[in-house]
Coordinates of C-alpha atoms and ligand atoms in Angstrom, one line a residue:
X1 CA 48.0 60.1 76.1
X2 CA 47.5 56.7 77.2
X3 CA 51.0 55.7 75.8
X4 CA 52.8 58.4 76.9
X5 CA 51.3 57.9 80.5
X6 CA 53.0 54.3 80.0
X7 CA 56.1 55.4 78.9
X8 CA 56.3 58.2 82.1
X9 CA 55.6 55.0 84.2
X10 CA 58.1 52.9 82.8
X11 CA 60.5 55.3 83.4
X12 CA 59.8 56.0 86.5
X13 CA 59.7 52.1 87.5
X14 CA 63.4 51.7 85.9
X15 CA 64.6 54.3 87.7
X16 CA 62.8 52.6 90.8
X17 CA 64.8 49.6 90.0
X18 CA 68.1 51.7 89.3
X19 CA 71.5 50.4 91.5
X20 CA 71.3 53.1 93.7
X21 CA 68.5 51.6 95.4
X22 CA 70.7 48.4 96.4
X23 CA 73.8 47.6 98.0
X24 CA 76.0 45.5 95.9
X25 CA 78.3 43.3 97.3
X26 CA 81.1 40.8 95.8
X27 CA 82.1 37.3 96.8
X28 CA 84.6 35.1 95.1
X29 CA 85.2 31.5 95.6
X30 CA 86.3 27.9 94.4
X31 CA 82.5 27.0 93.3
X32 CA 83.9 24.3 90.9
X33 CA 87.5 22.8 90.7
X34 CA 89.9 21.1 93.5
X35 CA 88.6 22.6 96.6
X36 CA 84.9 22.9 95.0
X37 CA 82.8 22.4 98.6
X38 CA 84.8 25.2 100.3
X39 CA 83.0 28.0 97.7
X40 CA 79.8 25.9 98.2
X41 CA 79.7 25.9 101.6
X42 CA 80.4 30.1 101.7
X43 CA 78.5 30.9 99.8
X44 CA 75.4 28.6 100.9
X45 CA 76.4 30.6 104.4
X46 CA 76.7 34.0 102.6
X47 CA 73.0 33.7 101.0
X48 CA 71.6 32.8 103.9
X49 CA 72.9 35.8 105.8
X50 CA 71.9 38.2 103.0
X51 CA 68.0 36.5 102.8
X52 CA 67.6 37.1 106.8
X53 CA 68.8 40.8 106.1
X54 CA 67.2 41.3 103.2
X55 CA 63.7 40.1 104.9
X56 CA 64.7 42.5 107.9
X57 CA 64.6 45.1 105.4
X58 CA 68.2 45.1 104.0
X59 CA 71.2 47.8 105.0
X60 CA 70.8 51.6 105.3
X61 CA 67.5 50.9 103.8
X62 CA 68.3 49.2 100.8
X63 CA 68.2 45.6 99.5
X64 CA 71.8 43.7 99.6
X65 CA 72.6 42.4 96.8
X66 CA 75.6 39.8 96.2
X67 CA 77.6 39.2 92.6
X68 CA 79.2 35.7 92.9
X69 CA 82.1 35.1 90.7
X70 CA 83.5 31.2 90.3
X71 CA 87.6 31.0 90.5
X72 CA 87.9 27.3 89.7
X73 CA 89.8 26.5 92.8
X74 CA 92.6 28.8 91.2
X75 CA 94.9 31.4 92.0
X76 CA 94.9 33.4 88.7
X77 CA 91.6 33.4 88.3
X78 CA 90.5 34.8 92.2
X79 CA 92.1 37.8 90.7
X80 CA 90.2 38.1 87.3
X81 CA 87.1 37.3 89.5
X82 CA 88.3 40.5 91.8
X83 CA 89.1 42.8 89.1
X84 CA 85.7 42.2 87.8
X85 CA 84.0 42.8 91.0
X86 CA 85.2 46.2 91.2
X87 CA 85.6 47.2 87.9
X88 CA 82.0 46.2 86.3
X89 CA 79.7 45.1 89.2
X90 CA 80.9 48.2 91.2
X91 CA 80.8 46.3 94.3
X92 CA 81.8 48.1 98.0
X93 CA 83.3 45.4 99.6
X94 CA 84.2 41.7 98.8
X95 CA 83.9 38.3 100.7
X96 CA 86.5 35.7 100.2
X97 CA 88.7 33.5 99.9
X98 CA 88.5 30.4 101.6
X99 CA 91.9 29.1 100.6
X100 CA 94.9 31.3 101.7
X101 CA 96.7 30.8 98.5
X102 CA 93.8 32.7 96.6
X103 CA 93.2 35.1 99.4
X104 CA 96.9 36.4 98.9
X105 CA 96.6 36.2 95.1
X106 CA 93.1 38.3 95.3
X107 CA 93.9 40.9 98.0
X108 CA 96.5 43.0 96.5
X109 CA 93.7 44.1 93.7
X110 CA 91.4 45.3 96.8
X111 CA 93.8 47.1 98.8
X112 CA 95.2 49.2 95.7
X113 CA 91.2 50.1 94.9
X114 CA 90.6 50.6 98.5
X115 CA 87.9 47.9 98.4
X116 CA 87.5 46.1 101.8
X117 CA 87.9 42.8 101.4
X118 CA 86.9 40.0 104.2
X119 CA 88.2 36.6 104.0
X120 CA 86.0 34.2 105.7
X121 CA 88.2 31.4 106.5
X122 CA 91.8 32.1 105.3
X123 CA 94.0 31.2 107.9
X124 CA 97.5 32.0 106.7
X125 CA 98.7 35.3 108.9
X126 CA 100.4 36.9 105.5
X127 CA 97.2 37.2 104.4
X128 CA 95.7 40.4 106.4
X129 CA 99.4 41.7 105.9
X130 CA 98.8 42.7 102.8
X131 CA 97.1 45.6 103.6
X132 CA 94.7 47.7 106.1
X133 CA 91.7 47.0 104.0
X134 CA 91.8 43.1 104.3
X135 CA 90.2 41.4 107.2
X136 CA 89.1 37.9 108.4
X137 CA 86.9 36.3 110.6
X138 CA 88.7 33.3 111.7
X139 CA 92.1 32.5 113.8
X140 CA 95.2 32.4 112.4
X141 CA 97.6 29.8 111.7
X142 CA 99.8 30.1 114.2
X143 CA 97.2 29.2 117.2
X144 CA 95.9 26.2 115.1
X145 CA 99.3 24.5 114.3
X146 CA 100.3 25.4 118.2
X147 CA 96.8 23.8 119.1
X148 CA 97.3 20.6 117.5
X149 CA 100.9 20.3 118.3
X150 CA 100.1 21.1 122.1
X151 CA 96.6 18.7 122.1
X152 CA 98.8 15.9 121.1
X153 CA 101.3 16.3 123.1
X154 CA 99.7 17.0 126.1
X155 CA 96.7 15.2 125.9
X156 CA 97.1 12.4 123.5
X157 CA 101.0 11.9 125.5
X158 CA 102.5 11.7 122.1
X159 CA 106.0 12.4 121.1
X160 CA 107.7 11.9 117.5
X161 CA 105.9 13.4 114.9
X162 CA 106.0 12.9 110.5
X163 CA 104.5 16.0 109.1
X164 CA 103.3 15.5 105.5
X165 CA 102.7 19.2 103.5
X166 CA 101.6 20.5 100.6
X167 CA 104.6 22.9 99.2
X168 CA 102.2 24.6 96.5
X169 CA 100.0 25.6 99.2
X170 CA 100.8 28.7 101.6
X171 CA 98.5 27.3 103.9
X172 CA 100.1 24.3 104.1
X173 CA 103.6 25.1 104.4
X174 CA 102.6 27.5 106.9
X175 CA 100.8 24.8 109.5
X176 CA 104.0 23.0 108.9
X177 CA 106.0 25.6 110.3
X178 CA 103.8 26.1 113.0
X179 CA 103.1 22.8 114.3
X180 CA 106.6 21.8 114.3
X181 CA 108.3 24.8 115.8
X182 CA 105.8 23.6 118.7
X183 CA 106.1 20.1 119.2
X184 CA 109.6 20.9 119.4
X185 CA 109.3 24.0 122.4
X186 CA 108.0 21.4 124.2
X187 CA 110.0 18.8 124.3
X188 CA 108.3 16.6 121.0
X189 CA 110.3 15.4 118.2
X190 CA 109.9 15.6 113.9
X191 CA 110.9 12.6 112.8
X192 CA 110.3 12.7 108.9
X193 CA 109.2 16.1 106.8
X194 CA 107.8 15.0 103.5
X195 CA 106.0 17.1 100.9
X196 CA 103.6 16.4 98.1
X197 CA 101.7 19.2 95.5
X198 CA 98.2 19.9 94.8
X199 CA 96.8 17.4 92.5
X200 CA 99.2 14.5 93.6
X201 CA 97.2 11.0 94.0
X202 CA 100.5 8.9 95.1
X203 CA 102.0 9.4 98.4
X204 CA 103.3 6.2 98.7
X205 CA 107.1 7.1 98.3
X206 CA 106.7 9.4 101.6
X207 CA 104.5 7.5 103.6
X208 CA 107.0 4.0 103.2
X209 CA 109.8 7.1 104.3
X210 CA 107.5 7.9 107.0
X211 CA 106.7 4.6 108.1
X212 CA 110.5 3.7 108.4
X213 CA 111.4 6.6 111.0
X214 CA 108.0 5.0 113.5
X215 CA 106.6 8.1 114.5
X216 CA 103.4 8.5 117.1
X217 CA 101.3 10.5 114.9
X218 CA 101.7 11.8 111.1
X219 CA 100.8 15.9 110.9
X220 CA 99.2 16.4 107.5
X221 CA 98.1 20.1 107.0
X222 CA 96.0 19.8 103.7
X223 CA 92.9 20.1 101.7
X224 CA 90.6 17.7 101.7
X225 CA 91.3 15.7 98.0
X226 CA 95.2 14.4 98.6
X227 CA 94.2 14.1 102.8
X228 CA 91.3 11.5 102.4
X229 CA 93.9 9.6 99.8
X230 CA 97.0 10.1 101.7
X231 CA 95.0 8.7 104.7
X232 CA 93.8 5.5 102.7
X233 CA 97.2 5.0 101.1
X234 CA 99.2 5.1 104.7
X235 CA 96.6 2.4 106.1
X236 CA 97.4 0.4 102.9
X237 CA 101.0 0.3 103.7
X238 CA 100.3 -1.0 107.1
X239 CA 100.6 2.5 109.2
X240 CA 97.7 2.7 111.8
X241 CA 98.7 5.9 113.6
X242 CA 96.4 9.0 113.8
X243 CA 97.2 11.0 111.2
X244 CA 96.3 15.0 112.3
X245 CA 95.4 18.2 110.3
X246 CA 93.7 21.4 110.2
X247 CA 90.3 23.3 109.2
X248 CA 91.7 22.1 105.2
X249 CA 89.9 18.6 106.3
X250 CA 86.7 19.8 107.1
X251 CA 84.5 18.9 103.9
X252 CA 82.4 15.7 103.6
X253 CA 84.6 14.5 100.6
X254 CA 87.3 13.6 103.4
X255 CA 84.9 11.3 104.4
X256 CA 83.5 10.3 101.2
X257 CA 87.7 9.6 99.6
X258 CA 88.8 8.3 102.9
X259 CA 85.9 6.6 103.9
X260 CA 87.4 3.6 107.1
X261 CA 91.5 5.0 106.6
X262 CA 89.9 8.3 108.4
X263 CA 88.9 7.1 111.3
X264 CA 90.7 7.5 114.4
X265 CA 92.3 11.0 113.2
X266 CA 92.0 14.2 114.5
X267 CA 91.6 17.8 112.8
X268 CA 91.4 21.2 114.1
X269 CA 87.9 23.4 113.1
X270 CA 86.5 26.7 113.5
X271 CA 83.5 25.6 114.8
X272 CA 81.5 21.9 115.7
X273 CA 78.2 21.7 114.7
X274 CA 77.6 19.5 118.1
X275 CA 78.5 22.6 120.5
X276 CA 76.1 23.3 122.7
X277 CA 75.8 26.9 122.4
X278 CA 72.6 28.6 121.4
X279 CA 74.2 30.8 118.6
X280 CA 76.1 27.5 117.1
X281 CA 72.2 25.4 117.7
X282 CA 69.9 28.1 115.7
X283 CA 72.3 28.3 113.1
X284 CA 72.3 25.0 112.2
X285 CA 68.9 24.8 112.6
X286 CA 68.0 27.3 110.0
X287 CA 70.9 26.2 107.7
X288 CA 68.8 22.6 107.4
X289 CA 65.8 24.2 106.7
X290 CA 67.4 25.9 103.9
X291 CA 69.6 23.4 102.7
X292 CA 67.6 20.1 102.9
X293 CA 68.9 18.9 106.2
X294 CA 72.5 19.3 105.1
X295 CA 75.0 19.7 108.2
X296 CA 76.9 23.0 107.9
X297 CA 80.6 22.7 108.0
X298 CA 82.6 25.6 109.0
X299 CA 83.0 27.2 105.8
X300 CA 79.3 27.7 105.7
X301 CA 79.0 29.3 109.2
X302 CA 81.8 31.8 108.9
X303 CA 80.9 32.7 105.3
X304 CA 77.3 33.8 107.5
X305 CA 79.4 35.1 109.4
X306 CA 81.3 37.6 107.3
X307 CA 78.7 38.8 105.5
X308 CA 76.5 39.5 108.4
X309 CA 79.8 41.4 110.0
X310 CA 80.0 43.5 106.5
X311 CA 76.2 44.7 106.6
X312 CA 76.7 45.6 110.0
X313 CA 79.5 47.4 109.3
X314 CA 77.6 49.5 106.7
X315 CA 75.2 50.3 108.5
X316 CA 77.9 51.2 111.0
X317 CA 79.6 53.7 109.0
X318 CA 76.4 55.3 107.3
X319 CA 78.0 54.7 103.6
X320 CA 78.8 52.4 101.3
X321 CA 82.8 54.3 100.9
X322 CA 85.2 52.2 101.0
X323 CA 87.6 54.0 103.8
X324 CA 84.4 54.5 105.8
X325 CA 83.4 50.8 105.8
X326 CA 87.2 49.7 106.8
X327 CA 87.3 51.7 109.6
X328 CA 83.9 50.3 110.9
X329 CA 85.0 47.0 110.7
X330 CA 88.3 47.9 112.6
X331 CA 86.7 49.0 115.2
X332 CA 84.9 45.2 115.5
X333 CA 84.4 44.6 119.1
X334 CA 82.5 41.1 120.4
X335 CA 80.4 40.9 117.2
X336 CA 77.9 38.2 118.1
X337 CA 78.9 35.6 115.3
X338 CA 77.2 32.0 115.4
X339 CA 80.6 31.1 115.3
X340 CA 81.3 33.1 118.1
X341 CA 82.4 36.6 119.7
X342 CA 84.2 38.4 116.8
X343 CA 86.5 40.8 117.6
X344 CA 88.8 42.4 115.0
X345 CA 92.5 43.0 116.5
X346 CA 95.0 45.9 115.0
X347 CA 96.2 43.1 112.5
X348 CA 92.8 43.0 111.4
X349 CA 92.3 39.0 112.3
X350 CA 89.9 38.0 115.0
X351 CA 90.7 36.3 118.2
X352 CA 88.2 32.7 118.4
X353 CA 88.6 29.4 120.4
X354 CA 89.4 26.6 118.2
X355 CA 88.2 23.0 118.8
X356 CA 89.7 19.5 118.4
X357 CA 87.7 16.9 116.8
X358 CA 88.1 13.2 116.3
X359 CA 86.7 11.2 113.5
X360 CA 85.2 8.3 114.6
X361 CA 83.0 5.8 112.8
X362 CA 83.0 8.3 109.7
X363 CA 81.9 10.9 111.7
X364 CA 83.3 14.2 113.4
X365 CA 83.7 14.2 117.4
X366 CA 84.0 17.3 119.2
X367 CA 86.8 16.7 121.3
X368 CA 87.9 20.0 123.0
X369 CA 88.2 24.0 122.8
X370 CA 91.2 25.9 123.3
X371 CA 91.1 29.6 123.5
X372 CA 93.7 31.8 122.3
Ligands
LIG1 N1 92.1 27.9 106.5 C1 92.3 27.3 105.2 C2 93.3 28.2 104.4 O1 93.6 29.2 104.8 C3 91.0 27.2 104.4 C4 89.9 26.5 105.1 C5 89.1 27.2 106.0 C6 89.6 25.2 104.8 C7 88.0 26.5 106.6 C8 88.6 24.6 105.4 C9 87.8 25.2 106.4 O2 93.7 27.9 103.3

């Protein structure tokens, strides 16, 4: 009697325990390899999100739960990490990627299983193109090369640009396009276009090239590994311009590679942990607390972003179907992100100031914000 009133209870504990009392959702990132702090950083800002709704007592009444899958900073394997997502962990929607590259790789698998997909921090507009389940929850490249290109223009007074780029890297040779179809609207010249691929450590062949057409400022669209040894080797060879980038520098390995060649550049971010608004002040806050007093960097706060913008989302559409979860988070109006007001526009990207910072005595300096 005894064992059997066991076994009954066992039973009924697993089937307590069973996955329909939890909401699974995927993430995939670069958690080793290349661009290794950009899946960190997520995913620290993913966790965090899911802990505070977990302790508020989770999504349509059950717990969230998040399956993270490692893509070693690499195209080919963002989509294995997909396909495994939704073919054995079942999950209902997906967060990632950081990089654009691996966002386009991954985000074909999710529109043909009708699996909404939200990508943090992609920038790259072809990415959301793929299809009407993928979403982000940043601005798009086209406002952050025109940012940049317009801030030094306008405000730095400067003229004849170098842009060094990273063909393997759709992100890259997107900002490329961007910034210099700018600079030259508005009266600003490209002096010397040179490229370099992932994985390169010598840049001194372009930067003597660079160096030999004088330009004001060099515009280097990156990731943070070739930027903080591109910026070294160009102070090596004697050229003490700013060099300028976008949200691909943000990462305290710039600092860490570059260490004195990065000061007195600028880069473009999706956030500045100095801002003084309340949202931006308890985030970072509670980030530290979790983190041992690490700073956020923006990776971190829209990856909290995203994932709080998914449970809502649920929660939104009463389900955990895929086409019912989409259209929630199409209809995204002035979501109160710590990043800021999200609102999700018929391309599915969201509409956010961006801010200028300088680096300055091996730190980051909010500058300015530009809306869009
Ligand atoms: N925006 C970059 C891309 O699309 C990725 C990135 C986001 C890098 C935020 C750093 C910070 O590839």
């Amino acid at each position: 009697m005894r064992i059997r009133l066991s076994l009954l209870l066992t039973a009924f504990l697993v089937v307590a325990r069973a996955p329909a009392q939890e909401i699974v959702i995927g993430e995939y990132g670069s958690l080793t390899g290349g661009t290794a702090t950009f899946g960190i950083s997520t995913d620290e800002g993913v966790k965090l999100a899911v802990d505070e709704i977990n302790a508020r007592g989770g999504v349509l009444g059950k717990k969230v739960r998040v399956v993270v899958v490692d893509d070693q900073s690499k195209p080919e394997e963002a989509v294995t990490a997909v396909q495994k997502l939704i073919t054995q962990d079942h999950v209902v929607a997906v967060i990632g990627e950081v990089a654009s590259s691996r966002s386009l790789a991954a985000a074909p698998v999710c529109q043909r299983a009708k699996i909404p997909m939200i990508s943090p921090s992609s920038t790259n507009p072809k990415v959301t193109r793929v299809g009407d389940y993928i979403f982000r929850t940043c601005f798009i490249d086209p406002f952050q090369g025109a940012a940049m290109a317009n801030f030094a223009l306008k405000d730095l007074k400067l003229k004849k640009f170098a842009i060094l780029y990273d063909v393997k890297n759709d992100y890259s040779v997107g900002l490329r396009e961007f910034f210099s179809n700018t600079v030259k609207q508005n009266g600003g010249e490209i002096v010397a276009d040179e490229s370099y691929g992932e994985g390169d450590s010598d840049f001194k062949a372009q930067l003597t090239k660079i160096k030999s057409t004088q330009p004001d400022a060099i515009y280097c669209p990156g990731y943070y590994t070739e930027v903080g040894l591109i910026c070294r080797q160009a102070r090596e060879l004697g050229i003490h311009i700013p060099l300028m980038g976008g949200d691909g520098w943000d990462s305290d390995k710039t600092f860490e590679i570059g260490r004195d060649a990065v000061n007195g550049c600028f880069f473009t971010n999706h956030y500045s942990p100095d801002e003084d608004r309340p949202a931006v002040k308890l985030f970072v806050e509670t980030y530290k607390k979790k983190y041992n007093g690490k700073t956020p960097d923006a990776m971190a706060i829209l990856g909290y972003d995203a994932m709080n913008l998914l449970c809502t989302s649920i929660q939104k559409a009463g389900g955990t179907k895929g086409k019912a979860i989409r259209q929630a988070l199409a209809e995204t109006k002035e979501f109160p992100g710590a990043s800021g007001l999200l609102t999700i526009d018929a391309e599915r990207n969201a509409q956010k100031p961006i801010v200028v910072l300088k680096i300055e005595g091996g730190k980051t300096k909010f500058v300015t914000s530009i809306k869009p």
